[in-house]
């Protein structure tokens, strides 16, 4: 039916004309010959799409459309197949065998095989690269030899045939899966494109500014800095891709929400501050899912004024964390008091660090903290709820004698400050820590300091490391829980990070976008993008 006639019928319905079966016009099903497109809100502005570097949210979301993992997590935080269609784990948790899908091709038409997987993980382990994920492979046989230069490849990473990959560990690790496959960690890279390049230059290689070859559902056509990213469907993807083009729009959250109302945007990660407004928009669907990660303040422990755990404990007492949840986030978050999020791994006797400014002042005095010094609190602006949270934190810290000042930075500058250890404190979020307590190890371990690991606070405690390591070696959950309870108590006391909250991730979609399945991991929000379709074009 012509669109003009549909519009006319809609007008007659509004006017009250007596038409049998009169209803409001619905979006038309797409014509197979008509190109479809969707506009998506991209939180923050990406700097690079280098899978070897730690990724900010915008970069991670974009890369999830271009690249792919062996496996990922679904909205229930269960592992789900991607490039690997199945896997087996030995009874002693030392051998992990992945069976790849057969007949796959890269977006440029070249065949995909186990060689690409081996290339990716060996590249990540290579100390010449200096990538962010190397330390996650420390348990693989031959890792130490690669690190000291006596070997160029991991002895414990093999391919019996072109469709099989085997990881062999030096000791059991029941949580190994949580280290090697989710979200922006270990996207598989094309050996035929990058294999001849100097590993020492790959972190800054211009190919990652506009990556042209991937295994994801989309190819990047254009990266218009500070504006948008244009993606086109990958004709060689393993399944049909439902939408021909995606445009990732770089907007602030309030502008994105406004454009959702006008129909200019089809998918938005909504700020909790806008939730009531968005729920009132006609034709918009809203869902909220608990995150597997958390919002936190990293404190640069290499600086003497921050090294005493009483300083970080004082911060927890100083910040009205429940007030932030109630007043800024509208209840769309929960408190946490450990870097471990897996429920069975947490004891019930952790210190709750309830809001207590006087207690904070006492701890600062006991630690001999110099209240005259200024402290920069860095964060990436643009998300209204995150911006307001920072304002509350700064106000609360100043009230107890920590002279905090706001320091707005972009993603690249924040990463640089972590690398050269010039930062004081930083506010950030994310991570996938709900699947297994071993997934929290990289952010607190002595062996996982940034940039080869995810421990940006540079925290180190041998006793905590030992407890978490022992917990990885055991397959039985009840036995593992004993070690993780010990680890959680130590973590709770030493405060490697200042835990702000475990937020809900709120997604809003237009009535045009069908097939979207909301995910609580905001960096993996586009996890089923190939299944999306558009109606009404």
XYZ file of C-alpha atoms in Angstrom:
537
model
C 0.000 0.000 0.000
C 1.421 3.449 -0.883
C 2.737 5.455 2.060
C 0.469 8.423 1.213
C -2.615 6.191 1.463
C -1.403 4.781 4.804
C -0.969 8.304 6.104
C -4.454 9.212 4.852
C -6.054 6.289 6.648
C -4.238 7.285 9.819
C -5.651 10.819 9.509
C -9.181 9.483 9.005
C -8.825 7.371 12.159
C -7.791 10.437 14.133
C -10.709 12.377 12.714
C -13.085 9.682 13.926
C -14.305 8.539 10.484
C -16.214 5.256 10.560
C -13.804 2.877 8.901
C -14.116 -0.818 9.741
C -10.976 -2.123 11.467
C -9.445 1.352 11.599
C -6.049 1.313 13.396
C -2.976 3.487 13.481
C -0.606 2.781 10.580
C 2.185 0.352 11.378
C 5.728 0.409 9.980
C 5.861 -1.371 6.661
C 7.878 -4.539 6.220
C 11.100 -3.796 4.339
C 11.293 -4.372 0.603
C 14.079 -6.874 -0.082
C 15.361 -4.643 -2.874
C 15.458 -1.462 -0.779
C 18.636 -0.684 1.175
C 18.018 -0.509 4.901
C 19.927 1.533 7.471
C 19.845 2.321 11.184
C 21.335 5.062 13.350
C 22.911 4.074 16.664
C 24.082 6.275 19.508
C 27.778 5.867 20.173
C 28.697 6.860 23.704
C 31.902 8.922 23.742
C 34.198 9.453 20.747
C 36.564 6.686 19.629
C 40.246 7.334 19.013
C 41.318 4.017 17.478
C 40.004 0.525 16.810
C 43.148 -1.273 17.847
C 42.150 -4.573 19.429
C 45.554 -4.850 21.121
C 44.855 -1.778 23.265
C 42.398 -1.352 26.145
C 39.172 -0.013 24.646
C 36.855 2.737 25.803
C 33.121 2.082 25.398
C 32.738 3.653 21.940
C 35.740 1.765 20.620
C 34.594 -1.552 22.096
C 31.088 -1.207 20.644
C 32.438 -0.352 17.204
C 34.975 -3.173 17.223
C 32.255 -5.671 18.169
C 30.667 -5.006 14.772
C 33.900 -5.372 12.782
C 35.781 -8.143 14.604
C 34.780 -11.327 16.405
C 35.882 -13.587 19.268
C 36.106 -17.327 19.685
C 33.086 -16.928 21.967
C 31.317 -14.223 23.924
C 28.727 -13.894 26.672
C 24.993 -13.709 26.060
C 22.619 -11.479 28.097
C 22.522 -14.138 30.840
C 26.360 -14.062 31.016
C 26.601 -17.588 29.701
C 29.302 -18.331 27.154
C 27.903 -18.486 23.632
C 29.683 -19.601 20.424
C 31.079 -17.162 17.871
C 33.981 -18.218 15.648
C 34.265 -21.397 17.708
C 31.102 -23.476 17.441
C 31.960 -25.677 20.445
C 34.665 -26.422 22.999
C 35.755 -28.947 25.596
C 37.571 -28.490 28.904
C 39.592 -31.312 30.421
C 38.568 -32.599 33.846
C 41.663 -31.059 35.413
C 41.037 -27.670 33.702
C 44.445 -27.628 32.003
C 43.373 -28.236 28.391
C 40.850 -26.097 26.518
C 39.961 -27.285 23.003
C 38.009 -25.049 20.608
C 36.366 -26.319 17.414
C 36.082 -23.553 14.817
C 33.213 -23.174 12.381
C 34.213 -24.564 9.015
C 34.279 -22.664 5.743
C 34.404 -19.151 7.205
C 35.898 -16.224 5.289
C 37.270 -12.845 6.260
C 35.334 -9.862 4.982
C 37.859 -9.510 2.124
C 37.127 -13.061 0.983
C 40.288 -14.744 2.309
C 39.737 -18.036 4.181
C 39.697 -18.017 7.982
C 41.469 -20.792 9.879
C 43.108 -21.811 13.139
C 46.271 -20.071 11.941
C 44.544 -16.703 12.471
C 43.681 -17.678 16.045
C 47.252 -18.742 16.802
C 48.548 -15.544 15.192
C 46.262 -13.402 17.371
C 47.113 -14.965 20.728
C 50.837 -15.191 19.987
C 50.771 -11.547 18.948
C 49.050 -10.636 22.212
C 51.688 -12.527 24.212
C 54.593 -10.933 22.325
C 56.387 -8.431 24.616
C 57.492 -6.427 21.556
C 53.852 -5.533 20.941
C 53.227 -4.281 24.476
C 49.507 -5.010 24.184
C 46.946 -4.872 26.955
C 46.005 -8.543 27.155
C 49.355 -10.325 27.391
C 49.206 -11.156 31.097
C 45.896 -12.974 30.649
C 47.885 -15.684 28.874
C 50.409 -16.135 31.679
C 49.061 -19.590 32.502
C 49.612 -20.958 28.980
C 52.637 -23.239 28.555
C 55.590 -21.349 27.118
C 54.441 -17.881 28.173
C 57.573 -17.258 30.263
C 59.783 -18.265 27.330
C 57.985 -15.810 25.048
C 58.419 -13.067 27.613
C 62.174 -13.610 28.001
C 62.683 -13.909 24.247
C 63.812 -17.547 24.182
C 60.695 -18.500 22.180
C 58.588 -16.631 19.642
C 55.351 -18.571 20.130
C 53.381 -20.075 23.002
C 54.228 -23.770 23.319
C 50.834 -24.398 24.863
C 48.885 -22.938 21.928
C 48.509 -25.440 19.082
C 46.321 -26.242 16.084
C 45.965 -30.002 15.397
C 44.126 -29.053 12.188
C 42.822 -25.911 10.473
C 39.577 -25.975 12.466
C 40.855 -26.822 15.955
C 42.740 -24.745 18.527
C 44.074 -26.099 21.837
C 45.285 -24.126 24.874
C 47.406 -26.137 27.321
C 48.033 -24.585 30.741
C 50.900 -25.123 33.155
C 48.428 -25.627 36.005
C 44.656 -25.876 36.357
C 42.586 -22.735 35.873
C 38.832 -23.252 36.084
C 38.315 -19.597 35.183
C 40.513 -19.508 32.069
C 37.537 -19.004 29.740
C 36.725 -15.755 31.517
C 40.162 -14.401 30.593
C 40.353 -15.068 26.868
C 37.136 -14.476 25.001
C 34.587 -11.855 25.943
C 33.891 -8.417 24.492
C 36.904 -6.369 23.361
C 39.413 -8.904 24.730
C 41.206 -11.015 22.102
C 39.288 -10.201 18.947
C 40.758 -12.461 16.277
C 42.980 -10.621 13.772
C 43.777 -11.407 10.106
C 47.210 -12.945 9.731
C 47.203 -12.334 5.973
C 46.879 -8.578 6.598
C 49.025 -8.027 9.694
C 51.394 -10.993 9.671
C 54.208 -9.228 7.819
C 54.122 -6.062 9.919
C 56.665 -5.294 12.641
C 55.041 -6.328 15.962
C 56.796 -3.456 17.739
C 54.853 -0.913 15.654
C 51.391 -2.480 15.731
C 50.027 -0.466 18.657
C 50.240 2.643 16.486
C 49.713 1.052 13.082
C 47.397 3.220 10.925
C 45.498 0.135 9.740
C 43.585 0.178 13.017
C 42.259 3.686 12.295
C 40.105 2.226 9.514
C 40.309 -1.558 9.768
C 39.251 -3.021 6.449
C 39.210 -6.742 7.213
C 37.293 -8.497 9.961
C 35.070 -11.426 10.893
C 32.227 -9.351 12.317
C 28.854 -8.643 10.682
C 29.949 -5.245 9.323
C 32.809 -3.584 7.457
C 33.925 -0.058 8.255
C 33.390 2.220 5.262
C 34.138 5.608 6.820
C 35.313 7.048 10.145
C 34.283 10.685 10.276
C 36.100 11.864 13.387
C 33.822 13.550 15.961
C 30.749 12.889 13.784
C 29.916 9.310 12.864
C 31.110 5.932 11.634
C 29.560 4.340 8.555
C 29.408 0.547 8.416
C 28.183 -1.732 5.631
C 27.059 -5.341 5.941
C 29.833 -7.939 5.584
C 28.880 -10.055 2.567
C 31.096 -12.894 3.829
C 29.632 -13.052 7.347
C 28.644 -16.515 8.518
C 24.912 -15.660 8.481
C 22.734 -13.145 6.667
C 23.030 -9.619 8.090
C 19.630 -7.990 8.536
C 20.475 -4.288 8.046
C 22.535 -3.040 5.100
C 24.122 -0.007 6.753
C 24.710 1.242 10.279
C 25.630 4.804 11.216
C 27.201 5.174 14.653
C 26.491 8.729 15.806
C 28.849 10.483 18.230
C 26.532 12.510 20.431
C 26.115 13.473 24.056
C 23.542 11.385 25.891
C 20.975 14.192 26.134
C 21.135 14.881 22.384
C 20.860 11.159 21.643
C 17.780 10.922 23.831
C 16.195 13.889 22.077
C 16.872 12.326 18.676
C 15.311 9.085 19.844
C 12.120 11.072 20.335
C 12.280 12.596 16.854
C 13.037 9.275 15.159
C 16.572 10.244 14.124
C 18.168 7.535 16.308
C 17.108 3.880 16.531
C 19.171 2.630 19.476
C 20.373 4.544 22.521
C 22.080 3.582 25.744
C 20.013 5.813 27.978
C 21.220 7.814 30.944
C 19.253 7.016 34.089
C 18.560 10.760 34.309
C 16.523 10.506 31.102
C 14.707 7.277 31.905
C 11.298 8.775 32.750
C 11.380 10.995 29.674
C 12.308 8.113 27.380
C 9.622 5.823 28.809
C 7.041 8.444 27.839
C 8.145 8.582 24.188
C 5.649 6.941 21.811
C 6.902 3.914 19.926
C 10.033 3.521 22.056
C 10.879 0.317 23.940
C 12.996 0.524 27.101
C 14.834 -2.290 28.901
C 17.148 -2.325 31.911
C 19.727 -5.034 32.653
C 22.222 -5.368 35.532
C 25.794 -4.836 34.399
C 28.462 -7.548 34.820
C 30.922 -4.724 35.542
C 31.007 -1.698 37.789
C 31.721 2.014 38.007
C 34.821 2.743 40.044
C 37.530 5.225 40.874
C 41.046 4.024 40.186
C 43.657 5.519 42.508
C 47.270 5.667 41.361
C 48.874 3.670 44.152
C 52.384 4.380 42.851
C 52.013 7.893 44.276
C 52.951 7.843 47.996
C 49.990 9.950 49.123
C 47.586 7.268 47.858
C 49.484 4.118 48.858
C 47.999 3.722 52.350
C 44.779 1.633 52.147
C 43.264 3.902 54.800
C 43.178 6.678 52.204
C 41.077 4.537 49.858
C 38.898 3.340 52.742
C 38.344 6.979 53.636
C 37.170 7.673 50.096
C 34.552 4.935 50.386
C 33.220 6.387 53.645
C 33.366 9.921 52.194
C 31.323 9.239 49.053
C 27.560 8.988 49.461
C 27.311 5.971 47.186
C 23.710 5.132 48.061
C 22.813 8.768 47.559
C 24.284 8.567 44.049
C 22.160 5.508 43.295
C 18.989 7.124 44.620
C 19.524 10.700 43.506
C 21.438 10.405 40.233
C 20.616 6.942 38.947
C 16.999 6.686 40.061
C 17.658 3.377 41.797
C 19.098 1.797 38.619
C 22.200 0.392 40.360
C 23.316 -1.592 43.387
C 26.154 -1.177 45.875
C 29.204 -3.423 45.901
C 32.180 -3.728 48.219
C 34.591 -5.946 46.327
C 36.089 -6.331 42.878
C 34.592 -9.832 42.828
C 31.011 -9.823 41.506
C 30.178 -13.526 41.225
C 27.598 -14.112 43.951
C 28.768 -17.560 45.120
C 32.323 -16.236 45.568
C 31.316 -13.521 48.041
C 31.084 -13.997 51.835
C 28.354 -12.233 53.812
C 30.641 -10.415 56.260
C 32.277 -7.751 54.074
C 32.617 -4.203 55.396
C 29.776 -2.192 53.844
C 31.512 1.223 53.960
C 28.293 3.108 54.616
C 28.408 6.874 54.125
C 30.244 8.301 57.141
C 32.196 11.552 56.535
C 33.481 11.659 60.120
C 34.916 8.165 59.791
C 36.572 9.288 56.559
C 38.214 12.240 58.304
C 39.517 9.974 61.081
C 41.102 7.576 58.577
C 42.735 10.423 56.672
C 44.200 11.772 59.908
C 45.443 8.327 60.934
C 47.092 7.918 57.525
C 48.791 11.306 57.841
C 47.202 12.520 54.621
C 48.155 16.050 53.523
C 44.815 17.798 52.974
C 46.459 20.821 51.356
C 47.386 19.008 48.141
C 45.185 19.084 45.048
C 44.056 15.808 43.496
C 42.891 15.571 39.882
C 39.890 13.323 39.248
C 39.966 12.413 35.547
C 37.048 11.156 33.485
C 35.680 11.188 29.949
C 32.698 13.596 29.823
C 29.542 13.243 27.745
C 27.366 10.821 29.730
C 25.058 12.917 31.886
C 24.781 10.434 34.742
C 28.555 9.848 34.816
C 29.143 13.620 34.743
C 26.806 14.135 37.704
C 28.372 11.236 39.603
C 31.764 12.920 39.222
C 30.316 16.162 40.599
C 28.971 14.331 43.665
C 32.267 12.528 44.237
C 34.240 15.782 44.055
C 31.857 17.522 46.462
C 31.978 14.593 48.914
C 35.762 14.312 48.826
C 36.263 18.025 49.374
C 33.918 17.872 52.360
C 36.312 15.518 54.201
C 39.549 17.282 53.234
C 40.524 15.629 49.952
C 40.952 18.630 47.654
C 39.656 17.013 44.452
C 39.307 18.929 41.193
C 37.610 17.848 37.970
C 39.843 16.901 35.038
C 37.963 16.232 31.807
C 39.949 14.164 29.287
C 39.348 12.188 26.120
C 39.861 8.435 25.923
C 43.351 8.598 24.454
C 44.556 11.047 27.098
C 43.172 8.887 29.900
C 44.962 5.797 28.571
C 48.183 7.780 28.187
C 47.952 8.930 31.809
C 47.542 5.327 32.935
C 50.551 4.344 30.858
C 52.939 7.014 32.132
C 51.410 6.929 35.643
C 50.790 10.670 35.616
C 47.164 10.444 36.726
C 45.930 10.840 40.292
C 42.477 9.271 40.135
C 40.195 8.239 37.290
C 36.502 7.423 37.019
C 35.558 4.640 34.623
C 33.386 1.563 34.382
C 32.731 -1.662 32.556
C 34.181 -5.139 32.611
C 32.643 -8.601 32.656
C 33.150 -9.963 36.150
C 29.872 -11.789 36.791
C 30.652 -14.981 34.876
C 33.488 -16.220 37.088
C 35.524 -14.733 39.973
C 38.708 -15.454 38.022
C 37.694 -12.652 35.654
C 38.455 -10.139 38.438
C 42.055 -11.341 38.763
C 43.457 -9.156 35.920
C 42.347 -5.900 37.544
C 43.974 -6.551 40.940
C 46.888 -8.930 40.384
C 50.545 -7.977 40.864
C 51.299 -9.689 37.541
C 48.682 -7.760 35.585
C 49.850 -4.162 35.860
C 48.881 -1.873 32.996
C 49.627 -1.728 30.076
C 50.267 -5.500 29.722
C 47.361 -6.152 32.078
C 44.198 -4.433 33.269
C 45.422 -3.359 36.717
C 45.503 0.420 36.179
C 45.693 1.225 39.906
C 49.019 -0.677 40.095
C 47.737 -2.420 43.220
C 49.685 -5.442 44.503
C 49.192 -7.797 47.418
C 50.813 -11.227 47.381
C 48.299 -12.726 49.809
C 45.363 -11.673 47.636
C 47.120 -13.015 44.537
C 47.691 -16.359 46.229
C 44.071 -16.743 47.328
C 42.721 -15.943 43.857
C 45.270 -18.203 42.180
C 44.312 -21.140 44.411
C 40.653 -20.507 43.602
C 41.406 -20.879 39.910
C 43.030 -24.271 40.350
C 39.948 -26.042 41.689
C 37.001 -27.229 39.604
C 34.468 -27.777 42.415
C 32.518 -24.564 43.053
C 32.097 -25.070 46.794
C 35.820 -25.647 47.255
C 36.635 -22.674 45.034
C 34.309 -20.510 47.097
C 36.440 -20.969 50.221
C 39.460 -19.391 48.534
C 37.441 -16.630 46.897
C 35.771 -15.751 50.188
C 39.246 -15.226 51.605
C 40.223 -13.196 48.534
C 37.084 -11.056 48.757
C 37.746 -10.233 52.420
C 41.293 -9.117 51.602
C 40.060 -7.164 48.585
C 37.380 -5.521 50.714
C 39.942 -4.448 53.314
C 42.672 -3.243 50.954
C 40.378 -1.437 48.459
C 42.290 -1.774 45.158
C 39.575 0.391 43.586
C 36.982 2.698 45.095
C 33.746 0.923 44.198
C 30.944 3.339 43.274
C 28.159 1.042 42.069
C 27.104 -1.834 39.868
C 24.849 0.015 37.386
C 21.949 -1.203 35.325
C 22.424 -0.656 31.611
C 19.372 0.946 30.052
C 18.650 0.536 26.346
C 15.952 2.252 24.289
C 14.983 1.269 20.751
C 12.734 2.843 18.151
C 9.820 0.884 16.724
C 11.782 0.586 13.461
C 14.491 -1.610 15.000
C 13.565 -5.263 15.491
C 15.546 -8.161 16.935
C 17.633 -6.184 19.445
C 18.420 -8.261 22.557
C 19.559 -6.051 25.440
C 22.839 -6.907 27.139
C 23.990 -5.719 30.553
C 27.569 -5.335 29.300
C 27.452 -1.954 27.583
C 30.619 -2.735 25.613
C 28.862 -5.805 24.176
C 25.525 -4.130 23.506
C 25.691 -4.879 19.779
C 26.349 -8.579 20.374
C 23.515 -9.819 18.110
C 23.618 -7.016 15.521
C 23.499 -9.471 12.603
C 19.982 -10.451 13.699
C 18.590 -6.927 13.688
C 16.161 -5.792 11.018
C 14.507 -2.497 10.136
C 10.859 -1.974 9.282
C 9.333 1.164 7.862
C 12.047 2.278 5.401
